[in-house]
C-alpha positions as a Python dict, from the first residue, in 0.01 Angstrom:
ca = {
    (1, 'X'): (0, 0, 0),
    (2, 'X'): (109, -352, 93),
    (3, 'X'): (-64, -569, 353),
    (4, 'X'): (232, -516, 585),
    (5, 'X'): (224, -137, 543),
    (6, 'X'): (-151, -127, 602),
    (7, 'X'): (-106, -333, 917),
    (8, 'X'): (166, -106, 1052),
    (9, 'X'): (-39, 208, 992),
    (10, 'X'): (-355, 58, 1140),
    (11, 'X'): (-167, -88, 1436),
    (12, 'X'): (-9, 246, 1526),
    (13, 'X'): (-348, 415, 1500),
    (14, 'X'): (-510, 148, 1714),
    (15, 'X'): (-238, 164, 1979),
    (16, 'X'): (-274, 541, 1996),
    (17, 'X'): (-652, 503, 2045),
    (18, 'X'): (-577, 280, 2346),
    (19, 'X'): (-381, 565, 2503),
    (20, 'X'): (-33, 429, 2437),
    (21, 'X'): (231, 698, 2409),
    (22, 'X'): (-8, 964, 2535),
    (23, 'X'): (171, 1009, 2868),
    (24, 'X'): (491, 1140, 2711),
    (25, 'X'): (844, 1084, 2845),
    (26, 'X'): (731, 1055, 3207),
    (27, 'X'): (513, 755, 3124),
    (28, 'X'): (785, 588, 2917),
    (29, 'X'): (1040, 630, 3193),
    (30, 'X'): (801, 469, 3444),
    (31, 'X'): (743, 149, 3242),
    (32, 'X'): (676, -121, 3339),
    (33, 'X'): (584, 27, 3678),
    (34, 'X'): (300, 244, 3555),
    (35, 'X'): (91, 350, 3852),
    (36, 'X'): (-198, 532, 3686),
    (37, 'X'): (-383, 587, 3362),
    (38, 'X'): (-591, 363, 3133),
    (39, 'X'): (-308, 110, 3089),
    (40, 'X'): (-211, 75, 3456),
    (41, 'X'): (-382, -263, 3506),
    (42, 'X'): (-212, -412, 3200),
    (43, 'X'): (128, -288, 3314),
    (44, 'X'): (67, -413, 3668),
    (45, 'X'): (69, -760, 3511),
    (46, 'X'): (367, -697, 3285),
    (47, 'X'): (567, -551, 3574),
    (48, 'X'): (541, -886, 3752),
    (49, 'X'): (676, -1060, 3441),
    (50, 'X'): (963, -813, 3419),
    (51, 'X'): (1063, -859, 3782),
    (52, 'X'): (1057, -1238, 3750),
    (53, 'X'): (1260, -1219, 3428),
    (54, 'X'): (1527, -1008, 3593),
    (55, 'X'): (1551, -1238, 3896),
    (56, 'X'): (1521, -1579, 3731),
    (57, 'X'): (1691, -1525, 3396),
    (58, 'X'): (1896, -1206, 3372),
    (59, 'X'): (2065, -1228, 3711),
    (60, 'X'): (2152, -1595, 3661),
    (61, 'X'): (2300, -1543, 3315),
    (62, 'X'): (2487, -1231, 3429),
    (63, 'X'): (2664, -1436, 3695),
    (64, 'X'): (2770, -1686, 3429),
    (65, 'X'): (2932, -1424, 3202),
    (66, 'X'): (3075, -1202, 3477),
    (67, 'X'): (3283, -987, 3481),
    (68, 'X'): (3187, -877, 3129),
    (69, 'X'): (2855, -706, 3062),
    (70, 'X'): (2554, -911, 2965),
    (71, 'X'): (2428, -863, 2607),
    (72, 'X'): (2054, -889, 2540),
    (73, 'X'): (1856, -881, 2214),
    (74, 'X'): (1505, -748, 2276),
    (75, 'X'): (1283, -895, 2003),
    (76, 'X'): (959, -706, 1951),
    (77, 'X'): (1102, -424, 2160),
    (78, 'X'): (832, -168, 2080),
    (79, 'X'): (930, 161, 2240),
    (80, 'X'): (1237, 5, 2400),
    (81, 'X'): (1130, 14, 2765),
    (82, 'X'): (1297, -320, 2844),
    (83, 'X'): (1626, -210, 2684),
    (84, 'X'): (1611, 108, 2889),
    (85, 'X'): (1573, -93, 3209),
    (86, 'X'): (1850, -336, 3114),
    (87, 'X'): (2100, -61, 3033),
    (88, 'X'): (2008, 110, 3359),
    (89, 'X'): (2117, -213, 3532),
    (90, 'X'): (2453, -203, 3351),
    (91, 'X'): (2378, -451, 3072),
    (92, 'X'): (2405, -403, 2696),
    (93, 'X'): (2084, -423, 2493),
    (94, 'X'): (1965, -389, 2137),
    (95, 'X'): (1601, -310, 2054),
    (96, 'X'): (1464, -485, 1744),
    (97, 'X'): (1115, -424, 1612),
    (98, 'X'): (963, -392, 1267),
    (99, 'X'): (760, -87, 1373),
    (100, 'X'): (920, 256, 1358),
    (101, 'X'): (620, 465, 1464),
    (102, 'X'): (630, 730, 1735),
    (103, 'X'): (334, 586, 1926),
    (104, 'X'): (505, 286, 2084),
    (105, 'X'): (735, 167, 1806),
    (106, 'X'): (1108, 228, 1783),
    (107, 'X'): (1051, 596, 1710),
    (108, 'X'): (918, 643, 2063),
    (109, 'X'): (1249, 524, 2210),
    (110, 'X'): (1403, 865, 2143),
    (111, 'X'): (1261, 975, 2477),
    (112, 'X'): (1477, 718, 2655),
    (113, 'X'): (1788, 819, 2468),
    (114, 'X'): (1754, 1172, 2603),
    (115, 'X'): (1758, 1047, 2963),
    (116, 'X'): (2050, 807, 2952),
    (117, 'X'): (2414, 874, 2880),
    (118, 'X'): (2447, 505, 2793),
    (119, 'X'): (2220, 460, 2493),
    (120, 'X'): (2092, 141, 2335),
    (121, 'X'): (2086, 86, 1957),
    (122, 'X'): (1759, 33, 1769),
    (123, 'X'): (1715, -191, 1466),
    (124, 'X'): (1406, -194, 1244),
    (125, 'X'): (1377, -554, 1122),
    (126, 'X'): (1169, -871, 1141),
    (127, 'X'): (1257, -1135, 1398),
    (128, 'X'): (1183, -1395, 1130),
    (129, 'X'): (1497, -1277, 949),
    (130, 'X'): (1735, -1106, 1192),
    (131, 'X'): (2012, -909, 1016),
    (132, 'X'): (2275, -990, 1280),
    (133, 'X'): (2576, -1223, 1276),
    (134, 'X'): (2571, -1555, 1459),
    (135, 'X'): (2643, -1584, 1830),
    (136, 'X'): (2631, -1219, 1933),
    (137, 'X'): (2407, -1226, 2242),
    (138, 'X'): (2377, -1391, 2583),
    (139, 'X'): (1997, -1366, 2582),
    (140, 'X'): (1740, -1326, 2305),
    (141, 'X'): (1405, -1238, 2457),
    (142, 'X'): (1071, -1224, 2278),
    (143, 'X'): (905, -933, 2452),
    (144, 'X'): (525, -980, 2424),
    (145, 'X'): (594, -1060, 2060),
    (146, 'X'): (639, -1426, 1969),
    (147, 'X'): (266, -1482, 1908),
    (148, 'X'): (290, -1235, 1618),
    (149, 'X'): (515, -1462, 1414),
    (150, 'X'): (385, -1647, 1110),
    (151, 'X'): (651, -1921, 1130),
    (152, 'X'): (733, -2031, 1484),
    (153, 'X'): (1015, -2271, 1398),
    (154, 'X'): (1190, -2023, 1172),
    (155, 'X'): (1160, -1744, 1426),
    (156, 'X'): (1296, -1956, 1710),
    (157, 'X'): (1576, -2068, 1480),
    (158, 'X'): (1679, -1711, 1417),
    (159, 'X'): (1687, -1641, 1790),
    (160, 'X'): (1902, -1950, 1849),
    (161, 'X'): (2138, -1847, 1570),
    (162, 'X'): (2223, -1508, 1720),
    (163, 'X'): (2272, -1640, 2076),
    (164, 'X'): (2605, -1770, 2206),
    (165, 'X'): (2641, -2130, 2321),
    (166, 'X'): (2509, -2151, 2675),
    (167, 'X'): (2292, -1846, 2621),
    (168, 'X'): (1916, -1824, 2659),
    (169, 'X'): (1611, -1784, 2440),
    (170, 'X'): (1325, -1646, 2649),
    (171, 'X'): (954, -1586, 2591),
    (172, 'X'): (779, -1309, 2783),
    (173, 'X'): (412, -1213, 2780),
    (174, 'X'): (283, -1434, 2500),
    (175, 'X'): (-48, -1614, 2562),
    (176, 'X'): (-18, -1983, 2649),
    (177, 'X'): (-305, -2231, 2667),
    (178, 'X'): (-311, -2589, 2792),
    (179, 'X'): (-513, -2693, 2489),
    (180, 'X'): (-505, -2563, 2132),
    (181, 'X'): (-885, -2564, 2119),
    (182, 'X'): (-894, -2290, 2382),
    (183, 'X'): (-642, -2085, 2185),
    (184, 'X'): (-853, -2121, 1872),
    (185, 'X'): (-1159, -2008, 2064),
    (186, 'X'): (-966, -1702, 2181),
    (187, 'X'): (-868, -1619, 1823),
    (188, 'X'): (-1227, -1648, 1702),
    (189, 'X'): (-1355, -1432, 1988),
    (190, 'X'): (-1084, -1173, 1923),
    (191, 'X'): (-1171, -1147, 1554),
    (192, 'X'): (-1540, -1109, 1626),
    (193, 'X'): (-1474, -845, 1890),
    (194, 'X'): (-1242, -645, 1665),
    (195, 'X'): (-1482, -662, 1372),
    (196, 'X'): (-1760, -518, 1588),
    (197, 'X'): (-1548, -250, 1752),
    (198, 'X'): (-1319, -138, 1471),
    (199, 'X'): (-1516, -187, 1153),
    (200, 'X'): (-1306, -132, 840),
    (201, 'X'): (-986, -93, 1043),
    (202, 'X'): (-1019, -452, 1161),
    (203, 'X'): (-945, -579, 811),
    (204, 'X'): (-600, -421, 813),
    (205, 'X'): (-524, -537, 1168),
    (206, 'X'): (-626, -893, 1091),
    (207, 'X'): (-468, -904, 747),
    (208, 'X'): (-138, -1056, 854),
    (209, 'X'): (-120, -1421, 949),
    (210, 'X'): (13, -1495, 1295),
    (211, 'X'): (17, -1795, 1525),
    (212, 'X'): (-168, -1583, 1787),
    (213, 'X'): (-103, -1816, 2085),
    (214, 'X'): (123, -2093, 2215),
    (215, 'X'): (81, -2428, 2385),
    (216, 'X'): (348, -2646, 2541),
    (217, 'X'): (309, -2897, 2257),
    (218, 'X'): (320, -2633, 1987),
    (219, 'X'): (639, -2489, 2130),
    (220, 'X'): (798, -2833, 2168),
    (221, 'X'): (724, -2930, 1807),
    (222, 'X'): (875, -2609, 1673),
    (223, 'X'): (1185, -2660, 1890),
    (224, 'X'): (1267, -3022, 1806),
    (225, 'X'): (1520, -2946, 1531),
    (226, 'X'): (1676, -2672, 1746),
    (227, 'X'): (1747, -2897, 2046),
    (228, 'X'): (1566, -2657, 2281),
    (229, 'X'): (1421, -2783, 2607),
    (230, 'X'): (1190, -2532, 2767),
    (231, 'X'): (1159, -2450, 3134),
    (232, 'X'): (866, -2252, 3270),
    (233, 'X'): (913, -1985, 3536),
    (234, 'X'): (580, -1936, 3712),
    (235, 'X'): (484, -1570, 3750),
    (236, 'X'): (248, -1474, 4032),
    (237, 'X'): (27, -1194, 3911),
    (238, 'X'): (-207, -961, 4105),
    (239, 'X'): (-491, -1148, 4276),
    (240, 'X'): (-759, -1004, 4050),
    (241, 'X'): (-567, -1144, 3753),
    (242, 'X'): (-502, -1486, 3906),
    (243, 'X'): (-874, -1524, 3978),
    (244, 'X'): (-962, -1513, 3608),
    (245, 'X'): (-952, -1893, 3580),
    (246, 'X'): (-1203, -1937, 3861),
    (247, 'X'): (-1426, -1665, 3721),
    (248, 'X'): (-1421, -1822, 3374),
    (249, 'X'): (-1506, -2164, 3518),
    (250, 'X'): (-1800, -2023, 3716),
    (251, 'X'): (-1935, -1849, 3405),
    (252, 'X'): (-1883, -2148, 3176),
    (253, 'X'): (-1634, -1967, 2955),
    (254, 'X'): (-1309, -2090, 2800),
    (255, 'X'): (-1002, -2095, 3027),
    (256, 'X'): (-795, -1777, 3004),
    (257, 'X'): (-437, -1774, 2881),
    (258, 'X'): (-133, -1764, 3107),
    (259, 'X'): (170, -1542, 3057),
    (260, 'X'): (448, -1720, 3242),
    (261, 'X'): (813, -1699, 3136),
    (262, 'X'): (959, -1976, 2920),
    (263, 'X'): (1336, -2021, 2898),
    (264, 'X'): (1559, -2253, 2694),
    (265, 'X'): (1938, -2294, 2691),
    (266, 'X'): (2115, -2280, 2352),
    (267, 'X'): (2356, -2568, 2297),
}
C-alpha cells in the first residue's frame, strides 16, 4: 500500500472515530449549522465562516455575473456540504476531493443527491493537478483544505488556471499565524499529541508532507508569479472562540491561529 493509500485509509478511520458521518443524512443536511453532537462547537465556528463567505464573496461575484448562474469549484469538498448549500441558493457547484470514503469524503455526498433535484457533480482528484480546462469557474474556493497541500505555489496556480478573468480564488478555514515560528510550534505540538493519542496510526496520518499552516508572507511569496493580491475578510466567531488569544497570553502559550477568509481576484 502506498503512502497516499495508507493516509486515506487512516484518515477515514480517524474521522469516523471523531464522530464524523455518524449522524446520517439529517446531520449532513444541517451542515454547517449543526446544533448538537460532539462536533457542534467546531461547526459553530465554521458556520460563521460560511455566512461571511456567502455575504462577502459569493453575493458580490453573483451580482457581477448576473443574470447567469454563478459557477463554483469547491476544492477539498469532503462530503460536499458547501456544494449542497450553493446549489440550494441557485448556483452551480462542483465538489473536488481526493477522498472517496463514505465517512466524510465524496462518497458521503450521495445523501445530498437524494434530497435535491438539482445535483452537483463530484470529482475525485488532487487540487495540485486539477483535471479541468482553463477558465471554467467564477470562484475556486479552498474549503478547509489549502493547508494540506505540499506545494502552495503550484496549488494556487491550478486554482488560478481554472478561474475566469475577474473571478476569485478564496481560502476558507485554513490556519493562519502572524509569525511562522508560531505555526511551526503548532505543527510540533500536533505531532506530539497525535503520537501519544493514536500510536501506530499516527505514522500513516503524518506520512504525507503538507504545509500545515499559512502566514501572510508565505501566501504572498507563493502568489507573486500569479499576480494575486490578497484581501482578508475578518470573521467574527463565537465569544468563547475569540477569547482564545487572551487565554493563551495569560497562560504563556503560543498564539492560536485565525481562520479568516482570504480572497484574491484573478487577472
